[in-house]
Coordinates of C-alpha atoms and ligand atoms in Angstrom, one line a residue:
M1 CA -3.3 2.1 3.7
N2 CA -6.7 0.5 3.1
T3 CA -5.7 -2.5 5.1
A4 CA -4.7 -0.2 8.0
D5 CA -8.0 1.6 7.7
S6 CA -9.8 -1.7 7.7
E7 CA -8.0 -2.7 10.9
E8 CA -9.0 0.6 12.5
M9 CA -12.6 0.0 11.6
M10 CA -12.4 -3.6 12.8
L11 CA -11.2 -2.5 16.2
A12 CA -14.3 -0.3 16.6
L13 CA -16.6 -3.2 15.5
A14 CA -14.7 -5.7 17.7
A15 CA -15.3 -3.5 20.8
R16 CA -19.0 -4.0 20.1
G17 CA -18.6 -7.8 20.0
C18 CA -18.1 -8.3 16.3
F19 CA -15.6 -10.8 14.9
I20 CA -14.4 -11.9 11.5
C21 CA -16.6 -14.4 9.8
E22 CA -15.4 -16.3 6.7
D23 CA -18.8 -17.3 5.5
L24 CA -21.0 -14.6 4.0
N25 CA -24.1 -16.6 4.7
K26 CA -23.4 -16.6 8.4
A27 CA -22.3 -13.0 8.6
D28 CA -24.5 -10.3 10.1
I29 CA -22.4 -7.3 8.8
V30 CA -20.5 -6.7 5.6
L31 CA -18.0 -3.9 5.6
I32 CA -16.7 -3.0 2.1
N33 CA -13.6 -0.8 2.4
T34 CA -13.1 0.6 -1.1
C35 CA -10.4 1.9 -3.3
T36 CA -10.9 4.4 -6.1
I37 CA -7.4 4.8 -7.5
R38 CA -8.4 3.2 -10.7
E39 CA -11.9 3.0 -12.2
H40 CA -11.7 -0.8 -12.2
A41 CA -11.4 -0.9 -8.4
E42 CA -14.4 1.3 -7.9
H43 CA -16.5 -0.8 -10.3
K44 CA -15.6 -4.0 -8.5
A45 CA -16.8 -2.5 -5.1
L46 CA -20.0 -1.2 -6.6
S47 CA -20.8 -4.4 -8.3
L48 CA -20.3 -6.3 -5.0
L49 CA -22.5 -3.7 -3.3
G50 CA -25.2 -4.4 -5.9
R51 CA -25.0 -8.1 -5.4
L52 CA -25.4 -7.7 -1.6
R53 CA -28.9 -6.4 -2.0
K54 CA -30.2 -10.0 -2.1
W55 CA -28.0 -11.0 0.9
K56 CA -29.5 -8.2 2.9
E57 CA -33.0 -9.2 2.0
E58 CA -32.5 -12.8 3.1
K59 CA -32.3 -12.1 6.8
A60 CA -33.6 -9.2 8.9
G61 CA -31.1 -7.1 10.8
R62 CA -28.2 -7.5 8.3
I63 CA -26.0 -4.4 8.1
I64 CA -24.0 -3.1 5.1
I65 CA -21.2 -0.6 5.6
F66 CA -19.6 1.1 2.6
A67 CA -16.4 2.8 3.5
G68 CA -13.1 4.2 2.1
C69 CA -12.1 6.2 -1.0
A70 CA -14.9 5.3 -3.4
A71 CA -17.4 6.1 -0.6
Q72 CA -15.7 9.5 -0.2
R73 CA -15.8 10.2 -3.9
L74 CA -19.4 9.1 -4.5
G75 CA -20.8 10.5 -1.2
A76 CA -24.5 10.7 -0.9
G77 CA -24.9 9.3 -4.4
V78 CA -24.2 5.8 -2.9
R79 CA -27.3 5.9 -0.8
G80 CA -29.4 7.1 -3.7
K81 CA -28.3 4.3 -6.0
F82 CA -28.0 1.6 -3.3
P83 CA -30.7 2.2 -0.7
H84 CA -29.8 -1.1 1.0
V85 CA -26.6 0.5 2.4
D86 CA -26.9 1.3 6.1
I87 CA -23.7 3.2 6.8
V88 CA -21.4 5.2 4.5
C89 CA -18.0 6.3 5.8
G90 CA -15.7 8.1 3.4
A91 CA -11.9 7.9 3.7
K92 CA -11.7 11.3 5.4
S93 CA -14.0 10.1 8.2
I94 CA -12.3 6.8 9.1
D95 CA -11.0 8.5 12.3
D96 CA -14.6 9.1 13.2
F97 CA -15.8 5.6 12.5
D98 CA -16.5 4.9 16.1
K99 CA -18.7 7.9 16.4
I100 CA -20.4 7.1 13.1
L101 CA -21.3 3.6 14.4
D102 CA -22.8 5.2 17.6
K103 CA -24.8 7.7 15.5
S104 CA -26.2 5.0 13.3
G105 CA -28.2 3.6 16.2
L106 CA -27.6 0.1 14.8
F107 CA -25.3 -0.9 17.6
G108 CA -25.8 -0.9 21.4
S109 CA -23.7 1.3 23.7
D110 CA -21.6 -1.6 25.1
K111 CA -18.0 -1.3 23.7
S112 CA -16.3 -3.5 26.2
A113 CA -15.8 -6.7 24.0
G114 CA -12.5 -8.3 23.3
K115 CA -9.5 -7.1 21.2
S116 CA -9.5 -7.5 17.5
A117 CA -7.8 -10.4 15.8
A118 CA -6.0 -7.7 13.8
L119 CA -3.7 -7.1 16.7
N120 CA -2.5 -10.8 16.7
S121 CA -0.7 -10.4 13.4
P122 CA 3.1 -10.4 13.5
I123 CA 3.0 -7.3 11.3
A124 CA 1.3 -4.0 12.3
L125 CA 0.5 -1.1 10.1
V126 CA 0.8 2.3 11.7
N127 CA -0.4 5.5 9.9
I128 CA 2.0 8.4 10.4
M129 CA 0.6 10.7 7.7
R130 CA -2.9 11.2 6.3
G131 CA -3.8 12.7 2.9
C132 CA -1.5 13.9 0.2
S133 CA -0.6 17.3 -1.1
C134 CA 1.4 16.3 -4.2
K135 CA -1.4 16.5 -6.7
C136 CA 0.2 14.3 -9.4
S137 CA -1.9 15.0 -12.5
Y138 CA -3.5 11.5 -12.8
C139 CA -4.2 10.9 -9.1
I140 CA -7.4 11.1 -7.2
V141 CA -5.9 10.5 -3.8
P142 CA -5.5 14.1 -2.7
Y143 CA -9.2 14.7 -3.6
V144 CA -10.6 11.8 -1.6
R145 CA -8.1 11.8 1.3
G146 CA -7.5 15.5 1.6
E147 CA -4.3 17.6 2.2
A148 CA -1.3 15.9 3.8
F149 CA -0.7 16.1 7.5
S150 CA 1.6 14.3 9.9
L151 CA 0.3 12.7 13.0
D152 CA 1.6 13.5 16.5
F153 CA 5.2 12.2 17.0
D154 CA 4.7 10.9 20.5
A155 CA 1.3 9.4 19.7
V156 CA 2.8 7.5 16.8
L157 CA 5.5 6.1 19.0
K158 CA 3.0 5.2 21.7
E159 CA 0.9 3.3 19.1
I160 CA 4.0 1.4 18.0
E161 CA 4.8 0.6 21.6
T162 CA 1.3 -0.8 22.2
K163 CA 1.5 -3.0 19.1
L164 CA 4.9 -4.3 20.1
S165 CA 3.7 -5.1 23.6
L166 CA 0.9 -7.2 22.0
G167 CA 3.5 -9.3 20.2
T168 CA 3.9 -7.6 16.9
K169 CA 7.4 -8.1 15.3
E170 CA 7.3 -5.9 12.3
I171 CA 6.1 -2.3 12.1
V172 CA 5.1 -0.7 8.8
L173 CA 4.9 3.1 8.9
L174 CA 2.3 4.3 6.4
G175 CA 1.6 7.5 4.5
Q176 CA 1.1 8.5 0.8
T177 CA 4.4 10.4 1.0
V178 CA 5.5 8.8 4.2
N179 CA 9.1 10.0 4.0
A180 CA 7.8 13.7 3.9
Y181 CA 6.7 13.2 7.6
N182 CA 7.3 16.3 9.7
Y183 CA 5.6 16.9 13.0
K184 CA 6.5 20.2 14.5
G185 CA 10.1 19.9 13.2
K186 CA 10.5 16.2 14.0
T187 CA 11.4 14.6 10.8
F188 CA 11.0 11.2 9.3
A189 CA 14.6 10.3 10.1
D190 CA 13.9 11.3 13.8
L191 CA 10.9 9.0 13.8
L192 CA 12.8 6.1 12.4
R193 CA 15.6 6.5 15.0
A194 CA 13.1 6.7 17.8
A195 CA 11.1 3.7 16.6
L196 CA 14.2 1.6 16.2
K197 CA 15.0 2.0 19.9
L198 CA 11.7 0.5 21.0
E199 CA 11.8 -2.9 22.8
G200 CA 10.4 -5.9 21.0
L201 CA 10.8 -4.5 17.5
D202 CA 12.3 -6.9 15.0
R203 CA 12.0 -5.0 11.8
L204 CA 10.8 -1.6 10.6
R205 CA 9.5 -0.8 7.1
Y206 CA 7.7 2.2 5.5
L207 CA 5.3 2.7 2.6
S208 CA 4.9 4.6 0.2
P209 CA 8.0 6.9 0.0
H210 CA 8.1 9.6 -2.6
P211 CA 11.4 9.8 -4.6
L212 CA 11.5 13.6 -3.9
F213 CA 11.9 13.1 -0.2
I214 CA 14.6 10.3 -0.3
T215 CA 17.5 11.8 1.7
E216 CA 21.1 10.7 2.3
E217 CA 20.3 10.7 6.1
V218 CA 17.4 8.1 5.7
S219 CA 19.4 6.0 3.2
E220 CA 22.1 5.8 5.7
I221 CA 19.7 4.7 8.5
M222 CA 18.4 2.0 6.1
A223 CA 21.8 0.8 5.3
S224 CA 23.3 0.7 8.8
E225 CA 20.4 -0.2 11.1
P226 CA 20.1 -4.0 11.2
K227 CA 16.4 -3.8 12.1
M228 CA 15.6 -1.6 9.1
S229 CA 14.0 -3.4 6.2
K230 CA 16.4 -3.7 3.2
H231 CA 13.5 -3.2 0.9
L232 CA 11.9 0.0 -0.5
H233 CA 8.9 0.3 -2.7
L234 CA 9.7 3.5 -4.6
P235 CA 7.2 4.4 -7.3
V236 CA 8.8 6.0 -10.4
Q237 CA 5.7 6.0 -12.7
S238 CA 7.7 6.7 -15.9
G239 CA 11.2 6.8 -17.3
S240 CA 10.5 9.8 -19.6
D241 CA 11.4 13.3 -18.3
K242 CA 8.6 14.7 -20.4
V243 CA 6.0 12.4 -19.0
L244 CA 7.3 12.8 -15.4
K245 CA 6.9 16.6 -15.9
D246 CA 3.3 16.2 -17.3
M247 CA 2.5 13.9 -14.4
K248 CA 3.8 16.7 -12.1
R249 CA 6.0 14.2 -10.2
G250 CA 8.6 16.8 -9.3
Y251 CA 11.7 14.8 -10.3
S252 CA 13.5 13.8 -13.5
S253 CA 14.6 10.3 -14.5
G254 CA 18.2 11.3 -13.7
E255 CA 17.2 12.5 -10.2
F256 CA 15.4 9.2 -9.7
L257 CA 18.5 7.3 -10.7
E258 CA 20.6 9.2 -8.2
K259 CA 18.2 8.2 -5.5
I260 CA 18.5 4.6 -6.6
A261 CA 22.3 4.8 -6.5
L262 CA 22.0 6.1 -3.0
L263 CA 19.8 3.2 -1.9
R264 CA 21.9 0.6 -3.8
R265 CA 25.0 1.6 -1.8
G266 CA 23.1 0.3 1.2
G267 CA 22.1 -3.0 -0.6
I268 CA 18.4 -2.1 -0.7
N269 CA 16.0 -4.2 -2.8
V270 CA 14.0 -1.6 -4.7
T271 CA 10.5 -2.3 -6.2
T272 CA 8.4 0.3 -8.0
D273 CA 5.1 1.4 -9.6
I274 CA 4.8 2.3 -13.2
I275 CA 1.9 3.8 -15.2
V276 CA 1.7 2.7 -18.8
G277 CA -0.1 4.7 -21.4
Y278 CA -0.3 8.1 -19.8
P279 CA -2.0 10.2 -22.5
T280 CA 1.1 12.1 -23.5
E281 CA 3.3 9.0 -23.5
T282 CA 4.8 8.4 -27.0
E283 CA 6.6 5.3 -28.2
E284 CA 9.9 7.0 -27.5
D285 CA 8.8 7.9 -23.9
F286 CA 7.8 4.3 -23.3
K287 CA 11.2 3.2 -24.6
Q288 CA 12.8 5.5 -22.0
T289 CA 10.7 3.8 -19.3
L290 CA 12.1 0.4 -20.5
S291 CA 15.7 1.6 -20.4
L292 CA 15.1 3.1 -16.9
V293 CA 13.8 -0.3 -15.8
D294 CA 16.9 -2.0 -17.2
E295 CA 19.1 0.4 -15.4
C296 CA 17.3 0.1 -12.0
K297 CA 17.0 -3.7 -11.9
F298 CA 13.9 -3.5 -9.8
G299 CA 13.2 -6.5 -7.6
G300 CA 9.6 -6.3 -8.8
A301 CA 7.0 -3.7 -10.0
Y302 CA 3.3 -3.0 -10.1
C303 CA 2.4 -1.9 -13.6
F304 CA -0.9 -0.1 -14.2
K305 CA -2.7 1.0 -17.3
F306 CA -3.5 4.7 -17.0
S307 CA -7.1 5.1 -15.7
P308 CA -8.7 8.5 -16.2
R309 CA -10.1 9.7 -12.9
F310 CA -12.8 12.4 -12.9
G311 CA -11.7 15.6 -11.2
T312 CA -7.9 15.1 -11.9
P313 CA -6.1 17.3 -14.4
A314 CA -5.3 14.3 -16.6
F315 CA -9.0 13.3 -16.9
S316 CA -9.6 15.7 -19.9
L317 CA -6.6 14.4 -21.9
K318 CA -7.2 12.2 -24.9
E319 CA -6.5 8.6 -24.1
L320 CA -4.2 6.4 -26.1
P321 CA -5.7 3.6 -28.1
K322 CA -6.4 0.6 -25.8
E323 CA -4.5 -1.9 -28.0
E324 CA -1.4 0.3 -27.9
V325 CA -1.5 0.5 -24.1
E326 CA -2.1 -3.3 -23.8
K327 CA 0.9 -3.9 -26.1
R328 CA 3.2 -1.6 -24.0
L329 CA 2.0 -3.1 -20.7
D330 CA 2.8 -6.6 -22.1
I331 CA 6.4 -5.6 -23.1
L332 CA 6.9 -3.9 -19.7
L333 CA 5.6 -6.8 -17.7
N334 CA 8.0 -9.2 -19.4
K335 CA 10.9 -6.9 -18.8
I336 CA 10.0 -6.6 -15.1
K337 CA 9.6 -10.3 -14.8
E338 CA 13.1 -10.9 -16.2
N339 CA 14.7 -8.4 -13.8
A340 CA 12.7 -9.7 -10.8
K341 CA 13.9 -13.3 -11.7
A342 CA 17.5 -12.2 -11.6
A343 CA 16.9 -10.5 -8.2
Y344 CA 15.4 -13.7 -6.8
K345 CA 18.1 -15.8 -8.3
A346 CA 20.7 -13.7 -6.6
Q347 CA 19.3 -14.8 -3.2
E348 CA 20.2 -18.5 -3.8
G349 CA 22.6 -19.9 -1.2
R350 CA 22.2 -17.0 1.2
A351 CA 21.3 -17.5 4.9
E352 CA 18.5 -15.1 5.6
R353 CA 16.5 -14.1 8.7
V354 CA 12.9 -14.9 7.8
L355 CA 9.9 -13.5 9.7
M356 CA 7.3 -16.3 9.4
E357 CA 3.7 -15.1 8.6
D358 CA 2.2 -18.6 8.7
P359 CA 3.8 -22.0 9.4
H360 CA 5.4 -22.3 6.0
N361 CA 5.7 -18.8 4.6
G362 CA 7.7 -15.8 5.6
R363 CA 9.7 -12.8 4.3
T364 CA 13.3 -11.9 4.4
L365 CA 14.5 -8.5 5.5
S366 CA 14.7 -7.5 1.8
N367 CA 11.1 -8.5 1.5
F368 CA 11.5 -11.7 -0.6
W369 CA 8.9 -14.4 0.1
V370 CA 10.3 -17.6 1.4
K371 CA 8.6 -21.0 1.5
T372 CA 9.8 -23.8 3.6
E373 CA 8.6 -27.4 4.2
A374 CA 9.6 -27.1 7.9
S375 CA 6.9 -25.8 10.2
Y376 CA 7.2 -22.7 12.4
K377 CA 4.9 -20.4 14.4
A378 CA 3.6 -17.2 12.8
G379 CA 5.8 -14.4 14.2
E380 CA 8.8 -16.6 14.7
V381 CA 12.1 -15.2 13.2
V382 CA 14.3 -18.0 11.9
T383 CA 17.5 -18.2 9.8
L384 CA 16.9 -20.2 6.6
T385 CA 19.3 -21.0 3.8
I386 CA 17.8 -20.3 0.4
K387 CA 18.0 -23.4 -1.7
K388 CA 16.3 -22.4 -4.9
A389 CA 14.7 -19.3 -6.4
Q390 CA 11.4 -19.8 -8.2
E391 CA 9.5 -17.2 -10.2
S392 CA 8.5 -15.0 -7.3
I393 CA 9.3 -17.1 -4.3
L394 CA 12.4 -18.5 -2.6
L395 CA 12.5 -22.1 -1.5
A396 CA 14.3 -22.9 1.8
Ligands
LIG1 N1 1.5 7.8 -2.9 C1 2.1 6.8 -3.7 C2 1.2 6.0 -4.6 C3 -0.2 5.8 -4.2 S1 -1.3 5.3 -5.4 C4 3.2 7.5 -4.6 O1 3.0 8.5 -5.1 O2 4.2 6.9 -4.7 C5 -0.5 3.7 -5.9 C6 -0.2 3.7 -7.4 O3 -1.3 3.7 -8.1 C7 0.7 4.8 -7.9 O4 2.0 4.7 -7.6 C8 0.4 4.8 -9.4 O5 1.3 4.0 -10.0 C9 -1.0 4.1 -9.4 N2 -2.0 5.1 -9.9 C10 -2.5 6.2 -9.3 N3 -3.4 6.8 -10.0 C11 -3.5 6.1 -11.2 C12 -4.3 6.3 -12.3 N4 -5.2 7.3 -12.5 N5 -4.2 5.3 -13.3 C13 -3.3 4.3 -13.2 N6 -2.6 4.1 -12.1 C14 -2.6 5.0 -11.1
LIG2 FE1 -1.2 10.3 -5.7 FE2 1.1 11.6 -6.3 FE3 0.0 11.7 -3.8 FE4 1.1 9.4 -4.6 S1 2.2 11.4 -4.3 S2 -0.9 9.7 -3.6 S3 0.6 9.4 -6.8 S4 -0.9 12.5 -5.7

């Protein structure tokens, strides 16, 4: 979602003649688009911002823009602590970024410059929902991104069409609970069906679905439509019913397993997110997470140590000892690695349609990375036979 927001902001800057510059010393503008989901992410952004004070002083006219979720959370406090910041744009205001640039007086009124390089990518991210109304007990997203709402059905399709006409091959629909999409009665399944009919589309993906809203209808579309990605990133967070309840996730481990069974019928590669060391997680709860992982055979997972976020219900709970959380994370990561290895191994010998993202690397429809010595154009879709599975890449 941050990448999509960055692209949106890039478009507004590109219209004013800006382009991406790899070398900080040659750049005139730095835009930091921040995440605040865990404390560590916010610290990293603020430390970069601090270091940029010197960069700003080195040349007159340099501009620093601080945007995204940490900017939303810290608000005016950012300017107080970092007076060298020129523009602050919180996550809720990304849609108004163009107006914010105008109001800053730092840019001229000419907005006729070329299109952004972002549109040349074979993959395009399309926001279909903003915000989140789930209020999981540990999560800051609803506070920095606001209540959930679905974007206009026709406008979304129009945006997809535009991106496809510019050469995009893969569309990724985005939302914090993307599969809860509902615009005036038009459901997520309706949107998938309509998007799948558009000309030029090679594959369609979505991120992040919430287990609560996985339906038989959508699972069927995923299984039967050849252009639907056969991968789903479905965050489970924990395998313990007690912890899931404390987290206010709205489903039990049994219900999650039912959704997995539904997806497996369609041959979907499922990956997940897991939080380790939620304050009420006992040794026994953690063991239940391990057995759920064994049962689900995830193709991969992002595992996070619980990070207390100010303003969330879980913030006031007593944290578990750091060493205990580290220990659990280590055990979990090893298990995830074992399972992922098996998922990669199972791809050996298969002929897969691979969407190339650069001359030598691309992804299969099930979202496994493939590396090949042959050379292709980014955006090309080629059929490659998987010769060997390595840790987290397939060789073809
Ligand atoms: N909307 C998505 C997740 C978005 S946040 C969903 O609910 O599925 C991405 C991931 O960050 C979450 O799945 C969760 O695993 C992790 N996360 C969120 N808040 C966290 C916190 N306070 N500490 C640790 N991990 C957190
Ligand atoms: Fe956060 Fe839960 Fe919303 Fe995901 S569904 S963004 S974890 S509150």
